[in-house]
Amino acid sequence: MDICQTLGTRPSPKATKWLLLSSIVLMLVAYAFMGFYFAASGDVAPIMTSQLSFNDVYLRWQYSHILAAGGLESYRLAQSFDYLYMVSYGLLSFSLALIIGRKFEEESAWRRMSCTFAVLGPVAAGCDAVENAFILLTLTDPEFFPAWWAIAHSTFASVKWVILSVAMGWAAIAVLYYTLVVRRRR
């Protein structure tokens, strides 16, 4: 069966809206806990610089500041709460893509693209989960972890950011196209 046929009706529109609202609530809660623990950790590195560094020396420098602040456990907790955040944005992107896509005609390219982006949101969250697994591995020995862990961490972060950026751009363009073109034709 074609994924678009399945996603055209399942989950139901009501369940999809419920997923969207639940994901927003979960996102706010997870983000609050992450923010608290990141602040408590004493982390000074900008998130994009850290995630996309591909550099073990940079991560060791970042962790040295966290260790000096006595914030390693807080940093570890922040990374753990990030898993809830991943679930929330995976569900948010999935449900939002379905809600947007279901507004277009069944066989349209826009509807088919929405199916792709509905699946890609959870894929991005999966990449984020692997990225975080490497972060948690580096935290087991923040001064002497293997250099390839930093490369793997940044590789999965890069894939995540590319998917999320393209998905957000698609959603904005799809909403504009629907509002400015499709609704006016109807």
mmCIF file of C-alpha atoms in Angstrom, residues 15-133:
data_model
loop_
_atom_site.group_PDB
_atom_site.id
_atom_site.type_symbol
_atom_site.label_atom_id
_atom_site.label_comp_id
_atom_site.label_asym_id
_atom_site.label_seq_id
_atom_site.Cartn_x
_atom_site.Cartn_y
_atom_site.Cartn_z
ATOM 1 C CA ALA A 15 -6.296 12.088 16.179
ATOM 2 C CA THR A 16 -3.914 14.158 14.051
ATOM 3 C CA LYS A 17 -5.098 17.367 15.713
ATOM 4 C CA TRP A 18 -4.744 15.689 19.105
ATOM 5 C CA LEU A 19 -1.162 14.682 18.195
ATOM 6 C CA LEU A 20 -0.417 18.262 17.171
ATOM 7 C CA LEU A 21 -1.724 19.757 20.425
ATOM 8 C CA SER A 22 -0.083 17.067 22.578
ATOM 9 C CA SER A 23 3.237 17.596 20.828
ATOM 10 C CA ILE A 24 3.103 21.326 21.560
ATOM 11 C CA VAL A 25 2.411 20.710 25.260
ATOM 12 C CA LEU A 26 5.165 18.088 25.460
ATOM 13 C CA MET A 27 7.534 20.440 23.630
ATOM 14 C CA LEU A 28 6.929 23.256 26.120
ATOM 15 C CA VAL A 29 7.441 20.966 29.116
ATOM 16 C CA ALA A 30 10.558 19.299 27.697
ATOM 17 C CA TYR A 31 12.018 22.646 26.640
ATOM 18 C CA ALA A 32 11.487 24.083 30.123
ATOM 19 C CA PHE A 33 13.370 21.211 31.752
ATOM 20 C CA MET A 34 16.103 21.272 29.097
ATOM 21 C CA GLY A 35 16.529 25.018 29.497
ATOM 22 C CA PHE A 36 16.757 24.726 33.270
ATOM 23 C CA TYR A 37 19.389 21.987 33.168
ATOM 24 C CA PHE A 38 21.405 23.559 30.352
ATOM 25 C CA ALA A 39 21.546 26.818 32.341
ATOM 26 C CA ALA A 40 22.501 24.928 35.509
ATOM 27 C CA SER A 41 25.289 23.112 33.655
ATOM 28 C CA GLY A 42 27.281 26.272 32.954
ATOM 29 C CA ASP A 43 27.515 25.432 29.254
ATOM 30 C CA VAL A 44 28.937 28.390 27.328
ATOM 31 C CA ALA A 45 29.005 26.951 23.796
ATOM 32 C CA PRO A 46 26.469 28.102 21.208
ATOM 33 C CA ILE A 47 24.279 25.128 20.309
ATOM 34 C CA MET A 48 24.894 25.222 16.550
ATOM 35 C CA THR A 49 28.644 25.605 17.011
ATOM 36 C CA SER A 50 28.721 22.657 19.387
ATOM 37 C CA GLN A 51 26.484 20.414 17.309
ATOM 38 C CA LEU A 52 28.166 21.170 13.987
ATOM 39 C CA SER A 53 31.784 21.392 15.116
ATOM 40 C CA PHE A 54 32.933 17.959 13.854
ATOM 41 C CA ASN A 55 35.731 18.621 16.304
ATOM 42 C CA ASP A 56 36.715 16.649 19.411
ATOM 43 C CA VAL A 57 39.005 19.469 20.579
ATOM 44 C CA TYR A 58 36.099 21.916 20.554
ATOM 45 C CA LEU A 59 33.851 19.511 22.473
ATOM 46 C CA ARG A 60 36.586 18.888 25.050
ATOM 47 C CA TRP A 61 36.918 22.666 25.476
ATOM 48 C CA GLN A 62 33.135 22.930 25.923
ATOM 49 C CA TYR A 63 33.105 20.094 28.454
ATOM 50 C CA SER A 64 36.038 21.601 30.362
ATOM 51 C CA HIS A 65 33.870 24.656 31.075
ATOM 52 C CA ILE A 66 30.975 22.454 32.133
ATOM 53 C CA LEU A 67 33.279 20.402 34.386
ATOM 54 C CA ALA A 68 34.782 23.575 35.892
ATOM 55 C CA ALA A 69 31.278 24.819 36.690
ATOM 56 C CA GLY A 70 30.420 21.458 38.286
ATOM 57 C CA GLY A 71 27.611 21.058 35.786
ATOM 58 C CA LEU A 72 28.290 17.710 34.135
ATOM 59 C CA GLU A 73 25.286 15.993 35.720
ATOM 60 C CA SER A 74 23.022 18.918 34.806
ATOM 61 C CA TYR A 75 24.315 18.793 31.232
ATOM 62 C CA ARG A 76 23.668 15.048 31.123
ATOM 63 C CA LEU A 77 20.101 15.615 32.405
ATOM 64 C CA ALA A 78 19.526 18.321 29.791
ATOM 65 C CA GLN A 79 20.608 15.893 27.074
ATOM 66 C CA SER A 80 18.278 13.263 28.531
ATOM 67 C CA PHE A 81 15.298 15.649 28.515
ATOM 68 C CA ASP A 82 16.174 16.386 24.913
ATOM 69 C CA TYR A 83 14.807 12.912 24.090
ATOM 70 C CA LEU A 84 11.342 14.114 25.150
ATOM 71 C CA TYR A 85 11.865 17.196 23.029
ATOM 72 C CA MET A 86 12.708 14.956 20.055
ATOM 73 C CA VAL A 87 9.486 13.026 20.499
ATOM 74 C CA SER A 88 7.589 16.311 20.635
ATOM 75 C CA TYR A 89 9.049 17.817 17.472
ATOM 76 C CA GLY A 90 8.855 14.477 15.656
ATOM 77 C CA LEU A 91 5.122 14.330 16.425
ATOM 78 C CA LEU A 92 4.678 18.031 15.696
ATOM 79 C CA SER A 93 6.273 17.812 12.273
ATOM 80 C CA PHE A 94 4.404 14.588 11.475
ATOM 81 C CA SER A 95 0.988 15.933 12.418
ATOM 82 C CA LEU A 96 1.565 19.389 10.931
ATOM 83 C CA ALA A 97 2.637 17.922 7.575
ATOM 84 C CA LEU A 98 -0.500 15.757 7.539
ATOM 85 C CA ILE A 99 -2.794 18.634 8.440
ATOM 86 C CA ILE A 100 -1.273 20.839 5.740
ATOM 87 C CA GLY A 101 -1.158 18.068 3.146
ATOM 88 C CA ARG A 102 -4.736 16.944 3.657
ATOM 89 C CA LYS A 103 -5.902 20.365 2.534
ATOM 90 C CA PHE A 104 -4.660 19.627 -0.994
ATOM 91 C CA GLU A 105 -6.311 17.334 -3.521
ATOM 92 C CA GLU A 106 -5.510 13.641 -3.115
ATOM 93 C CA GLU A 107 -3.293 13.122 -6.153
ATOM 94 C CA SER A 108 -1.578 16.502 -6.062
ATOM 95 C CA ALA A 109 2.176 16.878 -5.742
ATOM 96 C CA TRP A 110 1.628 18.980 -2.610
ATOM 97 C CA ARG A 111 -0.242 16.119 -0.933
ATOM 98 C CA ARG A 112 2.484 13.635 -1.899
ATOM 99 C CA MET A 113 5.177 15.985 -0.586
ATOM 100 C CA SER A 114 3.290 16.266 2.699
ATOM 101 C CA CYS A 115 3.512 12.479 3.102
ATOM 102 C CA THR A 116 7.263 12.664 2.597
ATOM 103 C CA PHE A 117 7.637 15.453 5.150
ATOM 104 C CA ALA A 118 5.342 13.682 7.607
ATOM 105 C CA VAL A 119 7.812 10.796 7.573
ATOM 106 C CA LEU A 120 10.935 12.979 7.533
ATOM 107 C CA GLY A 121 10.053 14.752 10.805
ATOM 108 C CA PRO A 122 10.404 11.564 12.856
ATOM 109 C CA VAL A 123 13.513 10.669 10.808
ATOM 110 C CA ALA A 124 15.066 13.989 11.917
ATOM 111 C CA ALA A 125 14.152 13.166 15.519
ATOM 112 C CA GLY A 126 15.798 9.754 15.065
ATOM 113 C CA CYS A 127 18.984 11.431 13.834
ATOM 114 C CA ASP A 128 18.812 13.709 16.874
ATOM 115 C CA ALA A 129 18.479 10.630 19.110
ATOM 116 C CA VAL A 130 21.642 9.105 17.629
ATOM 117 C CA GLU A 131 23.401 12.477 17.932
ATOM 118 C CA ASN A 132 22.460 12.599 21.625
ATOM 119 C CA ALA A 133 23.643 9.036 22.124
#
